[in-house]
């Protein structure tokens, strides 16, 4: 059953009318445990990140499950003509590169707005495409966990696999043959943060919440791939790789 945010007219309707059929030509999206995505209310959805095409197919999966897919986007994009208007119309969430002393206040404000509006948001906890050679989730950043703890919001892991066969990591252009490649998407149970919710600004609590999230995403991906992830999560800094992305 769809949520009210999908059933009532919005800027998502014309976007979905274009994007969903196009995505359907590229991929056959098979969703497991879609009932674990809340039909109403605020939530944080955190996927793994293997391809620049991920957001499109994750958004399609979320739309199919009855919710409006919203992402966090750099605040500078909101100042771009036309694009900025589209981001605001669809309720995307601006993220400013604030000083550390301002970041907690910004997170609390964003969490409060999500709760008040009953909206979900998709946050990539790795912050950028995984650097792991075999495309396993790498070390997570704290943005998703901070937001979840700040608003006492469900932090829902999701893993997908198959997108990389349509657009590989760092690949330019799409691999469209054969058409409709299989993309598996698995939704997990909310990460249990009950013992941490009274410590939303404690760095140790945020770090622990992030680690639990990455473990949950990795476990879901192991199930989809029918493989075991490496015992140690890839850390770009220990391999001389520069990281990008704030979250």
XYZ file of N, CA, C and O in Angstrom, residues 2 8 11 28 74 76 78 82 110 116 120 138 146 166 187 193 208 212 220 224 245 247:
88
model
N 0.587 2.195 -0.856
C 1.387 3.399 -0.976
C 1.108 4.353 0.168
O 0.037 4.358 0.769
N -0.808 11.449 -3.257
C -1.272 12.795 -3.564
C -0.344 13.430 -4.604
O 0.858 13.142 -4.637
N 5.544 16.984 -7.257
C 6.533 17.117 -8.319
C 7.161 15.779 -8.686
O 7.785 15.647 -9.746
N 15.928 -4.872 -14.370
C 14.808 -5.561 -13.740
C 15.093 -5.538 -12.242
O 15.953 -6.273 -11.747
N 24.284 18.732 -1.906
C 25.089 19.886 -1.528
C 24.284 21.167 -1.688
O 23.576 21.346 -2.683
N 25.079 24.019 -2.509
C 25.420 24.827 -3.689
C 24.532 24.482 -4.876
O 24.250 25.332 -5.728
N 21.423 23.921 -4.820
C 20.130 24.581 -4.682
C 20.159 26.002 -5.253
O 19.118 26.614 -5.440
N 16.958 26.422 -12.249
C 16.161 25.268 -12.665
C 16.434 24.056 -11.753
O 15.501 23.511 -11.146
N 17.870 19.461 10.723
C 17.422 18.586 9.641
C 16.575 17.432 10.168
O 15.549 17.073 9.578
N 8.957 16.416 11.552
C 7.772 17.267 11.407
C 7.042 17.006 10.099
O 5.805 17.013 10.044
N 11.139 10.660 4.547
C 12.342 9.851 4.594
C 13.428 10.495 3.764
O 13.161 11.326 2.898
N 32.839 -0.091 2.180
C 34.068 0.307 2.855
C 33.719 1.017 4.167
O 32.571 0.994 4.622
N 24.428 10.073 12.631
C 24.197 11.322 13.360
C 22.763 11.796 13.187
O 22.110 12.210 14.145
N 25.439 -2.474 -15.253
C 24.880 -1.491 -16.186
C 25.810 -0.289 -16.311
O 26.059 0.219 -17.402
N 16.036 -4.862 1.610
C 15.798 -3.908 2.691
C 15.963 -4.646 4.016
O 15.430 -5.751 4.192
N 19.426 1.041 17.743
C 20.205 2.113 18.363
C 19.612 2.509 19.718
O 19.910 3.583 20.240
N 29.779 4.065 17.042
C 29.198 2.731 17.228
C 27.980 2.541 16.333
O 27.804 1.483 15.717
N 27.523 -0.287 13.373
C 26.382 -1.217 13.306
C 25.688 -1.124 11.954
O 25.273 -2.144 11.384
N 23.505 -7.782 4.517
C 22.496 -7.849 3.456
C 23.153 -8.140 2.103
O 22.641 -8.938 1.310
N 22.729 -11.223 -0.791
C 22.427 -11.029 -2.207
C 23.491 -11.681 -3.082
O 23.184 -12.342 -4.078
N 33.420 13.501 -0.544
C 32.082 13.357 0.036
C 32.075 13.694 1.500
O 32.996 13.383 2.237
N 29.370 13.050 3.814
C 28.648 12.192 4.729
C 29.319 10.853 4.898
O 28.948 10.080 5.737
